[in-house]
Tab-separated table of C-alpha atoms and ligand atoms in Angstrom:
chain	number	residue	atom	x	y	z
A	1	MET	CA	134.999	100.643	84.053
A	2	ALA	CA	132.424	103.081	85.439
A	3	LYS	CA	133.606	105.677	87.931
A	4	ALA	CA	131.775	106.979	90.998
A	5	PHE	CA	130.269	110.475	90.701
A	6	GLU	CA	132.135	113.117	92.685
A	7	GLN	CA	128.901	114.680	93.945
A	8	PRO	CA	125.848	112.691	95.027
A	9	ILE	CA	123.142	112.290	92.399
A	10	TYR	CA	119.738	112.285	94.078
A	11	VAL	CA	116.430	110.919	92.855
A	12	THR	CA	115.318	114.487	92.325
A	13	ARG	CA	116.190	118.131	92.923
A	14	PRO	CA	113.652	120.920	93.339
A	15	LEU	CA	112.721	123.056	90.363
A	16	LEU	CA	114.056	126.462	91.422
A	17	PRO	CA	113.080	129.546	89.417
A	18	ASP	CA	115.444	132.491	89.131
A	19	ILE	CA	115.893	134.059	92.563
A	20	THR	CA	115.222	137.576	91.169
A	21	GLY	CA	111.555	136.822	90.544
A	22	VAL	CA	111.203	135.152	93.936
A	23	THR	CA	112.801	138.154	95.643
A	24	GLU	CA	110.344	140.452	93.891
A	25	ARG	CA	107.483	138.241	95.117
A	26	LEU	CA	108.862	138.327	98.650
A	27	LYS	CA	109.012	142.114	98.454
A	28	GLN	CA	105.343	142.213	97.451
A	29	VAL	CA	104.462	139.998	100.416
A	30	TRP	CA	106.561	142.116	102.786
A	31	ASP	CA	105.021	145.347	101.488
A	32	SER	CA	101.506	143.970	101.881
A	33	LYS	CA	102.177	142.632	105.406
A	34	GLN	CA	99.683	139.878	104.570
A	35	LEU	CA	101.702	136.700	105.170
A	36	THR	CA	98.965	134.084	105.115
A	37	ASN	CA	95.167	133.565	105.356
A	38	PHE	CA	94.178	133.852	101.691
A	39	GLY	CA	96.157	136.893	100.503
A	40	ALA	CA	96.917	138.257	97.035
A	41	GLN	CA	99.636	135.689	96.142
A	42	HIS	CA	97.332	132.858	97.189
A	43	ASP	CA	94.532	134.145	95.006
A	44	GLU	CA	96.816	134.782	92.026
A	45	LEU	CA	98.321	131.283	92.129
A	46	SER	CA	94.885	129.799	92.604
A	47	ARG	CA	93.668	131.490	89.407
A	48	GLU	CA	96.742	130.433	87.453
A	49	LEU	CA	96.547	126.817	88.589
A	50	LYS	CA	92.853	126.604	87.811
A	51	GLU	CA	93.737	127.551	84.257
A	52	TYR	CA	96.860	125.369	84.000
A	53	LEU	CA	95.110	122.282	85.357
A	54	GLU	CA	91.911	123.104	83.438
A	55	THR	CA	89.746	122.443	86.456
A	56	ASP	CA	86.429	124.009	87.508
A	57	HIS	CA	87.522	124.639	91.094
A	58	ILE	CA	90.717	124.485	93.063
A	59	SER	CA	91.480	124.779	96.787
A	60	MET	CA	95.071	125.153	97.925
A	61	PHE	CA	96.536	123.687	101.114
A	62	SER	CA	99.697	123.712	103.236
A	63	ASN	CA	100.670	120.329	101.751
A	64	GLY	CA	99.203	117.457	99.749
A	65	THR	CA	98.544	115.289	102.787
A	66	MET	CA	96.330	117.923	104.399
A	67	ALA	CA	94.553	118.437	101.077
A	68	LEU	CA	93.701	114.738	100.870
A	69	LEU	CA	92.823	114.433	104.546
A	70	LEU	CA	90.403	117.351	104.414
A	71	GLY	CA	89.078	116.403	100.992
A	72	LEU	CA	88.023	113.034	102.388
A	73	LYS	CA	86.477	114.850	105.348
A	74	ALA	CA	84.506	117.170	103.051
A	75	LEU	CA	82.997	114.183	101.266
A	76	LYS	CA	81.696	112.960	104.656
A	77	LEU	CA	82.841	109.402	104.118
A	78	THR	CA	82.367	106.628	106.633
A	79	GLY	CA	83.352	102.967	107.000
A	80	GLU	CA	85.634	101.457	104.375
A	81	VAL	CA	87.512	102.913	101.426
A	82	ILE	CA	89.044	100.704	98.750
A	83	THR	CA	92.579	101.762	97.914
A	84	THR	CA	96.014	100.595	96.822
A	85	PRO	CA	98.821	99.369	99.060
A	86	PHE	CA	101.429	100.560	96.521
A	87	THR	CA	101.595	104.228	97.451
A	88	PHE	CA	103.273	106.760	99.727
A	89	PRO	CA	102.168	106.459	103.402
A	90	ALA	CA	100.244	109.755	103.163
A	91	THR	CA	97.492	108.193	101.037
A	92	VAL	CA	96.381	105.722	103.672
A	93	GLN	CA	97.274	107.936	106.598
A	94	ALA	CA	94.725	110.447	105.287
A	95	LEU	CA	92.167	107.643	105.652
A	96	ASP	CA	93.339	106.827	109.189
A	97	TRP	CA	92.921	110.428	110.294
A	98	ASN	CA	89.316	110.297	109.082
A	99	ASN	CA	88.626	107.066	110.967
A	100	LEU	CA	88.188	105.301	107.644
A	101	THR	CA	89.364	101.713	107.175
A	102	PRO	CA	91.480	101.066	104.108
A	103	VAL	CA	90.597	97.970	102.115
A	104	PHE	CA	93.660	97.082	100.076
A	105	CYS	CA	93.161	96.081	96.472
A	106	ASP	CA	95.942	94.535	94.373
A	107	ILE	CA	97.587	96.500	91.581
A	108	ASP	CA	97.794	96.122	87.823
A	109	PRO	CA	101.388	95.029	87.130
A	110	ALA	CA	101.492	97.020	83.888
A	111	THR	CA	100.807	100.415	85.507
A	112	TYR	CA	101.252	99.784	89.279
A	113	ASN	CA	97.837	101.406	89.760
A	114	ILE	CA	94.877	99.894	91.591
A	115	ASP	CA	93.545	96.971	89.530
A	116	ALA	CA	90.039	98.114	88.601
A	117	ASP	CA	89.018	94.524	87.823
A	118	LYS	CA	89.590	93.546	91.460
A	119	ILE	CA	87.700	96.405	93.120
A	120	GLU	CA	84.139	95.126	92.924
A	121	ALA	CA	84.868	91.934	94.865
A	122	LEU	CA	86.027	94.072	97.810
A	123	ILE	CA	82.852	96.157	98.125
A	124	THR	CA	80.816	95.581	101.290
A	125	GLU	CA	77.862	97.422	102.824
A	126	LYS	CA	80.415	99.590	104.638
A	127	THR	CA	82.216	100.782	101.502
A	128	THR	CA	81.730	104.479	100.759
A	129	ALA	CA	84.528	105.332	98.332
A	130	ILE	CA	87.376	104.291	96.083
A	131	LEU	CA	90.696	106.095	96.570
A	132	GLY	CA	92.920	105.568	93.538
A	133	VAL	CA	96.468	106.807	93.138
A	134	HIS	CA	97.811	107.847	89.732
A	135	VAL	CA	101.129	106.192	90.561
A	136	PHE	CA	104.165	107.936	89.024
A	137	GLY	CA	101.706	110.145	87.120
A	138	ASN	CA	100.177	107.292	85.117
A	139	PRO	CA	96.373	107.462	85.192
A	140	CYS	CA	94.224	104.822	86.834
A	141	ASP	CA	91.591	103.087	84.746
A	142	VAL	CA	89.250	106.001	85.407
A	143	GLU	CA	86.377	104.811	83.227
A	144	LYS	CA	86.128	101.389	84.826
A	145	ILE	CA	86.478	102.846	88.319
A	146	GLN	CA	83.723	105.403	87.667
A	147	ALA	CA	81.409	102.689	86.312
A	148	ILE	CA	81.887	100.637	89.490
A	149	ALA	CA	81.374	103.716	91.666
A	150	ASP	CA	78.175	104.664	89.828
A	151	LYS	CA	76.806	101.147	90.105
A	152	HIS	CA	77.394	101.010	93.879
A	153	GLY	CA	76.864	104.677	94.778
A	154	LEU	CA	80.466	105.294	95.832
A	155	LYS	CA	82.605	108.436	95.772
A	156	VAL	CA	85.866	108.428	93.814
A	157	ILE	CA	88.913	110.341	95.008
A	158	TYR	CA	92.246	110.380	93.244
A	159	ASP	CA	95.592	110.936	94.847
A	160	GLY	CA	97.250	112.730	91.954
A	161	ALA	CA	100.357	113.727	93.943
A	162	HIS	CA	102.468	112.666	90.934
A	163	ALA	CA	100.041	113.647	88.211
A	164	PHE	CA	100.435	117.414	87.835
A	165	GLY	CA	99.694	118.037	84.151
A	166	SER	CA	98.817	114.408	83.296
A	167	LYS	CA	96.104	113.997	80.682
A	168	ILE	CA	94.073	111.114	79.294
A	169	ASP	CA	93.436	111.510	75.560
A	170	GLY	CA	93.839	115.255	76.004
A	171	VAL	CA	91.455	115.425	78.968
A	172	PRO	CA	93.041	116.819	82.168
A	173	ILE	CA	93.455	114.249	84.921
A	174	SER	CA	91.436	116.300	87.418
A	175	SER	CA	88.302	115.837	85.293
A	176	PHE	CA	87.853	112.330	86.691
A	177	GLY	CA	86.338	111.328	90.012
A	178	ASP	CA	84.855	113.590	92.673
A	179	MET	CA	88.175	115.212	93.487
A	180	THR	CA	91.868	114.985	92.711
A	181	MET	CA	94.677	115.866	95.083
A	182	PHE	CA	97.954	117.339	93.833
A	183	SER	CA	101.146	117.635	95.880
A	184	PHE	CA	103.347	120.680	95.485
A	185	HIS	CA	106.165	119.349	97.677
A	186	ALA	CA	109.751	120.397	96.846
A	187	THR	CA	110.318	117.020	95.175
A	188	LYS	CA	107.409	117.469	92.762
A	189	LEU	CA	107.574	118.804	89.213
A	190	PHE	CA	105.590	121.847	90.326
A	191	ASN	CA	106.433	122.965	93.854
A	192	THR	CA	105.508	125.619	96.372
A	193	ILE	CA	108.239	124.291	98.747
A	194	GLU	CA	105.484	122.454	100.624
A	195	GLY	CA	101.937	122.651	99.368
A	196	GLY	CA	99.043	120.884	97.763
A	197	ALA	CA	95.640	121.341	96.202
A	198	LEU	CA	92.317	119.721	95.510
A	199	ALA	CA	90.691	120.055	92.098
A	200	TYR	CA	86.980	119.291	91.739
A	201	SER	CA	83.824	120.251	89.892
A	202	ASP	CA	81.204	120.500	92.666
A	203	PRO	CA	80.977	124.225	93.608
A	204	ALA	CA	79.472	123.340	97.003
A	205	LEU	CA	82.851	121.986	98.066
A	206	CYS	CA	84.576	125.402	97.784
A	207	ALA	CA	83.078	126.871	100.921
A	208	GLN	CA	83.312	123.602	102.827
A	209	LEU	CA	87.015	123.197	102.049
A	210	LYS	CA	87.724	126.799	103.022
A	211	LEU	CA	86.126	126.187	106.407
A	212	LEU	CA	87.951	122.894	106.897
A	213	ARG	CA	91.398	124.422	106.320
A	214	ASN	CA	90.696	127.497	108.430
A	215	PHE	CA	89.464	126.169	111.810
A	216	GLY	CA	85.824	126.120	110.678
A	217	ILE	CA	85.685	129.901	111.027
A	218	ALA	CA	82.786	131.239	108.948
A	219	ASN	CA	83.115	134.875	110.065
A	220	ALA	CA	84.116	136.921	113.098
A	221	GLU	CA	81.026	135.713	114.945
A	222	GLU	CA	80.717	132.060	113.949
A	223	VAL	CA	82.741	128.817	114.029
A	224	VAL	CA	80.585	126.282	112.239
A	225	LEU	CA	82.607	123.079	112.177
A	226	SER	CA	85.719	121.454	113.584
A	227	GLY	CA	88.417	122.269	111.084
A	228	LEU	CA	92.199	122.417	111.034
A	229	ASN	CA	94.844	124.890	110.014
A	230	ALA	CA	95.935	123.801	106.524
A	231	LYS	CA	96.205	127.030	104.555
A	232	MET	CA	98.858	127.747	101.953
A	233	ASN	CA	100.772	130.849	103.019
A	234	GLU	CA	101.794	133.811	100.879
A	235	VAL	CA	105.458	132.867	100.527
A	236	GLN	CA	104.544	129.364	99.346
A	237	ALA	CA	102.083	130.820	96.827
A	238	GLY	CA	104.544	133.483	95.625
A	239	VAL	CA	107.210	130.839	95.004
A	240	GLY	CA	104.612	128.752	93.163
A	241	ILE	CA	103.784	131.602	90.781
A	242	GLU	CA	107.456	131.862	89.826
A	243	VAL	CA	107.861	128.061	89.515
A	244	LEU	CA	104.868	127.896	87.180
A	245	LYS	CA	106.690	130.254	84.791
A	246	VAL	CA	109.532	127.782	84.256
A	247	ILE	CA	107.572	124.571	84.178
A	248	GLY	CA	107.413	124.360	80.373
A	249	GLU	CA	111.202	124.496	80.126
A	250	GLU	CA	111.539	121.883	82.894
A	251	ARG	CA	109.150	119.553	81.071
A	252	ARG	CA	111.253	119.881	77.879
A	253	LYS	CA	114.448	119.057	79.777
A	254	ARG	CA	112.821	116.056	81.458
A	255	HIS	CA	111.581	114.879	78.091
A	256	ALA	CA	115.175	114.751	76.791
A	257	ILE	CA	116.339	112.938	79.936
A	258	LYS	CA	113.547	110.400	79.623
A	259	ARG	CA	114.564	109.715	76.009
A	260	ALA	CA	118.230	109.330	77.033
A	261	TYR	CA	117.312	106.781	79.712
A	262	GLN	CA	115.071	104.876	77.303
A	263	GLU	CA	117.748	104.725	74.599
A	264	ASN	CA	120.459	103.625	77.005
A	265	LEU	CA	118.424	100.984	78.837
A	266	VAL	CA	116.417	99.469	76.010
A	267	ASP	CA	118.706	96.508	75.305
A	268	ILE	CA	119.635	95.542	78.865
A	269	ASP	CA	117.979	92.225	79.736
A	270	GLY	CA	115.865	92.290	82.862
A	271	VAL	CA	115.406	96.076	82.920
A	272	ARG	CA	111.876	97.154	82.080
A	273	VAL	CA	111.136	100.831	81.699
A	274	LEU	CA	107.711	101.702	83.066
A	275	THR	CA	105.636	102.849	80.115
A	276	THR	CA	104.517	106.372	80.779
A	277	LEU	CA	102.136	108.687	79.060
A	278	GLU	CA	103.524	110.266	75.949
A	279	ASP	CA	104.861	113.803	75.841
A	280	GLU	CA	101.970	116.284	76.149
A	281	SER	CA	100.028	113.944	78.455
A	282	SER	CA	102.904	113.115	80.781
A	283	SER	CA	103.478	114.624	84.208
A	284	TYR	CA	107.237	113.990	83.820
A	285	GLN	CA	107.329	113.341	87.557
A	286	TYR	CA	109.386	110.143	87.829
A	287	PHE	CA	111.453	107.848	85.650
A	288	VAL	CA	110.941	104.330	86.933
A	289	ILE	CA	112.447	100.967	86.045
A	290	GLU	CA	111.582	97.434	87.094
A	291	ILE	CA	114.304	94.833	87.620
A	292	GLU	CA	113.571	91.223	86.813
A	293	GLU	CA	116.271	89.460	88.797
A	294	ALA	CA	116.557	86.262	86.758
A	295	ALA	CA	117.177	88.124	83.502
A	296	PHE	CA	119.225	90.989	84.920
A	297	GLY	CA	121.436	88.828	87.104
A	298	HIS	CA	120.957	90.940	90.236
A	299	SER	CA	118.059	91.904	92.436
A	300	ARG	CA	116.626	95.429	92.509
A	301	ASP	CA	118.020	95.762	96.044
A	302	ASN	CA	121.494	94.829	94.869
A	303	LEU	CA	121.335	97.345	92.014
A	304	HIS	CA	120.115	99.988	94.476
A	305	LYS	CA	123.122	99.325	96.720
A	306	VAL	CA	125.595	99.225	93.850
A	307	LEU	CA	124.351	102.573	92.544
A	308	GLN	CA	124.932	104.025	95.996
A	309	GLN	CA	128.577	102.892	95.780
A	310	TYR	CA	128.769	105.134	92.735
A	311	ASN	CA	127.128	108.028	94.612
A	312	VAL	CA	123.777	107.574	92.836
A	313	PHE	CA	120.747	107.643	95.127
A	314	ALA	CA	117.869	106.037	93.273
A	315	ARG	CA	114.808	105.329	95.463
A	316	LYS	CA	112.691	102.259	96.154
A	317	TYR	CA	109.362	104.061	95.805
A	318	PHE	CA	107.114	102.742	97.388
A	319	TYR	CA	108.775	100.498	99.899
A	320	PRO	CA	107.439	99.092	102.186
A	321	LEU	CA	103.891	98.425	101.009
A	322	CYS	CA	101.318	100.283	103.105
A	323	SER	CA	99.551	96.965	103.770
A	324	ASP	CA	102.710	95.861	105.621
A	325	PHE	CA	102.501	98.703	108.145
A	326	GLU	CA	102.193	97.216	111.597
A	327	TRP	CA	98.752	98.688	112.257
A	328	TYR	CA	97.215	97.233	109.082
A	329	ARG	CA	98.683	93.730	109.173
A	330	GLU	CA	95.583	92.222	110.779
A	331	LEU	CA	93.264	93.484	108.051
A	332	PRO	CA	92.058	90.626	105.817
A	333	SER	CA	92.743	92.728	102.722
A	334	ALA	CA	96.377	93.204	103.831
A	335	ARG	CA	97.168	89.502	103.581
A	336	PRO	CA	100.030	88.890	101.122
A	337	GLU	CA	98.068	86.249	99.190
A	338	ASN	CA	95.518	88.941	98.284
A	339	LEU	CA	98.169	91.306	96.910
A	340	PRO	CA	100.507	89.239	94.699
A	341	HIS	CA	101.264	91.944	92.153
A	342	ALA	CA	101.872	94.619	94.775
A	343	LYS	CA	104.184	92.218	96.624
A	344	GLN	CA	106.146	91.688	93.436
A	345	ALA	CA	106.289	95.349	92.412
A	346	VAL	CA	107.605	96.454	95.775
A	347	GLN	CA	110.638	94.177	95.269
A	348	GLN	CA	111.326	95.238	91.685
A	349	VAL	CA	110.731	98.948	91.249
A	350	LEU	CA	113.407	101.640	91.299
A	351	ALA	CA	112.884	105.374	90.724
A	352	MET	CA	115.936	106.730	88.911
A	353	PRO	CA	117.425	110.219	89.287
A	354	TYR	CA	115.152	112.510	87.278
A	355	TYR	CA	115.197	116.301	87.195
A	356	GLY	CA	115.826	118.929	84.569
A	357	ASP	CA	119.323	119.888	85.714
A	358	LEU	CA	120.567	116.290	85.478
A	359	PRO	CA	123.095	116.324	82.607
A	360	ILE	CA	122.503	113.821	79.791
A	361	GLU	CA	126.105	112.614	80.277
A	362	SER	CA	125.192	111.688	83.859
A	363	VAL	CA	122.179	109.719	82.608
A	364	GLU	CA	124.471	107.877	80.200
A	365	ALA	CA	126.973	107.193	82.975
A	366	ILE	CA	124.241	105.872	85.305
A	367	CYS	CA	122.981	103.570	82.553
A	368	GLY	CA	126.603	102.504	81.995
A	369	ILE	CA	126.813	101.384	85.625
A	370	ILE	CA	123.631	99.347	85.211
A	371	ARG	CA	124.883	97.809	81.956
A	372	GLU	CA	128.253	96.940	83.483
A	373	LEU	CA	126.609	95.284	86.464
A	374	HIS	CA	124.451	93.217	84.155
A	375	ILE	CA	127.289	92.200	81.859
A	376	THR	CA	129.860	91.312	84.444
A	377	GLN	CA	127.321	89.893	86.912
A	378	LYS	CA	129.695	91.079	89.584
A	379	SER	CA	128.520	90.875	93.157
A	380	LEU	CA	128.467	93.785	95.574
A	381	SER	CA	131.408	92.316	97.481
A	382	GLN	CA	133.670	92.527	94.451
A	383	ILE	CA	133.219	96.267	93.972
B	401	T4K	N1	100.493	110.815	97.936
B	401	T4K	C1	101.542	110.385	97.231
B	401	T4K	C2	101.330	109.311	96.221
B	401	T4K	C3	102.817	110.938	97.432
B	401	T4K	O1	103.877	110.482	96.731
B	401	T4K	C4	102.963	111.963	98.392
B	401	T4K	C5	104.258	112.558	98.637
B	401	T4K	C6	101.824	112.401	99.092
B	401	T4K	C7	100.604	111.791	98.846
B	401	T4K	C8	101.884	113.494	100.119
B	401	T4K	O2	102.092	114.768	99.566
B	401	T4K	P1	102.832	115.896	100.465
B	401	T4K	O3	102.077	115.983	101.788
B	401	T4K	O4	104.276	115.513	100.628
B	401	T4K	O5	102.645	117.157	99.641
B	401	T4K	C9	109.296	112.581	99.154
B	401	T4K	C10	108.385	113.744	99.437
B	401	T4K	O6	108.614	114.295	100.719
B	401	T4K	C11	106.924	113.408	99.317
B	401	T4K	O7	106.249	114.636	99.104
B	401	T4K	C12	106.653	112.526	98.114
B	401	T4K	N2	105.289	112.092	98.045
B	401	T4K	C13	107.561	111.307	98.156
B	401	T4K	C14	107.339	110.376	96.999
B	401	T4K	O8	108.901	111.763	98.100
B	401	T4K	P2	110.979	111.292	100.628
B	401	T4K	O9	110.884	110.681	101.956
B	401	T4K	O10	111.492	110.469	99.506
B	401	T4K	O11	111.788	112.695	100.668
B	401	T4K	P3	113.327	112.974	100.764
B	401	T4K	O12	113.499	114.076	101.737
B	401	T4K	O13	114.072	111.711	100.982
B	401	T4K	O14	113.676	113.572	99.314
B	401	T4K	C15	114.034	112.782	98.209
B	401	T4K	C16	115.250	113.422	97.545
B	401	T4K	O15	114.913	114.681	97.008
B	401	T4K	C17	116.407	113.664	98.461
B	401	T4K	O16	117.248	112.566	98.465
B	401	T4K	C18	117.091	114.885	97.878
B	401	T4K	C19	115.988	115.594	97.141
B	401	T4K	N3	115.528	116.805	97.842
B	401	T4K	C20	114.529	116.728	98.761
B	401	T4K	C21	114.076	117.849	99.415
B	401	T4K	C22	112.967	117.763	100.423
B	401	T4K	C23	116.107	118.009	97.542
B	401	T4K	O17	117.029	118.065	96.699
B	401	T4K	N4	115.658	119.134	98.167
B	401	T4K	C24	114.664	119.120	99.091
B	401	T4K	O18	114.289	120.174	99.619
B	401	T4K	O19	109.518	111.821	100.300
């Protein structure tokens, strides 16, 4: 019989580089006395990320939400934006803060991404953009989405919060759409504690995005637009430079963990492993399973609770659906009958513990708990 873990096992743990390198970075920041406002660490990380992500241009922000919010602002969108309800609240909240109305489109049950085949029917004369999310690092159907956007003169923005390093047939994920947002939050594969970036190819956006994240200040004499304060500071950037050095090793560790999960879950009825991009193309951000209650013998919610009894804190990303937020419920596109696949996914999906320092034996033990629950069909009350 499976035993509870002595220490809690969380869905993730931050990737922490050796403290020596971070201390050296801190010393450089201290010596320079430049703590924020586009200093040397900021510029160095910016250069390194541009290369790593193979993008033409990159702008770094205090967090991913501010990057998306101001990216949408820079594109001067109005009216309605077609997006997915199966995402983190930040995606649609970035629309709210731009006075844009989200139009929720159902998802593709195979990838959990916006269903490109359902987008066109939602376009009205007010639509100005499509905001896709590369959910769990798996790419949207970028070709189909671009074709629709070109046909109707729409912008395409991707929330790539989970897609750091994702590629499609060897092409970096940021090559698609007008811009891609990345999150560098502590829970992300690559982190700057908090942080985020926009990657894009239009050089005109560089200056605009710099103004938007620095109060619209053009120079000591001129404030040219209403901006915000959303700059990445020097400590964030310094940490990021050190994290980038260990990302290859982290990806290798996560690869082994992914394989261990796959091998240990493959023959359990009712547990579907979300197909992710293979190896070099993967962002290795999450390891996600889907529970089909009839075959597994328990609901996703029951499994979630049982795992907690064993000190394992898997997460129901993304629950609740954004279309169920109180302030969207009246939108026609938020009606449940329009979002059948999203409604189903939100009841079935579970993000499993996934980070490089998670021992393979722990992965095997977690899978053992799942297997035991399936085999014995025991209810929560019997544990
Ligand atoms: N778009 C999408 C699709 C996103 O998923 C996100 C963020 C965004 C946009 C916005 O990007 P940011 O503005 O955040 O850059 C976490 C993260 O806070 C959030 O960044 C992330 N998505 C989301 C999917 O996950 P929570 O509410 O699950 O965080 P929390 O605090 O419960 O952390 C999860 C687990 O991670 C904890 O149980 C323990 C561990 N943890 C967490 C932190 C913060 C640590 O071990 N150390 C830590 O410092 O949202």
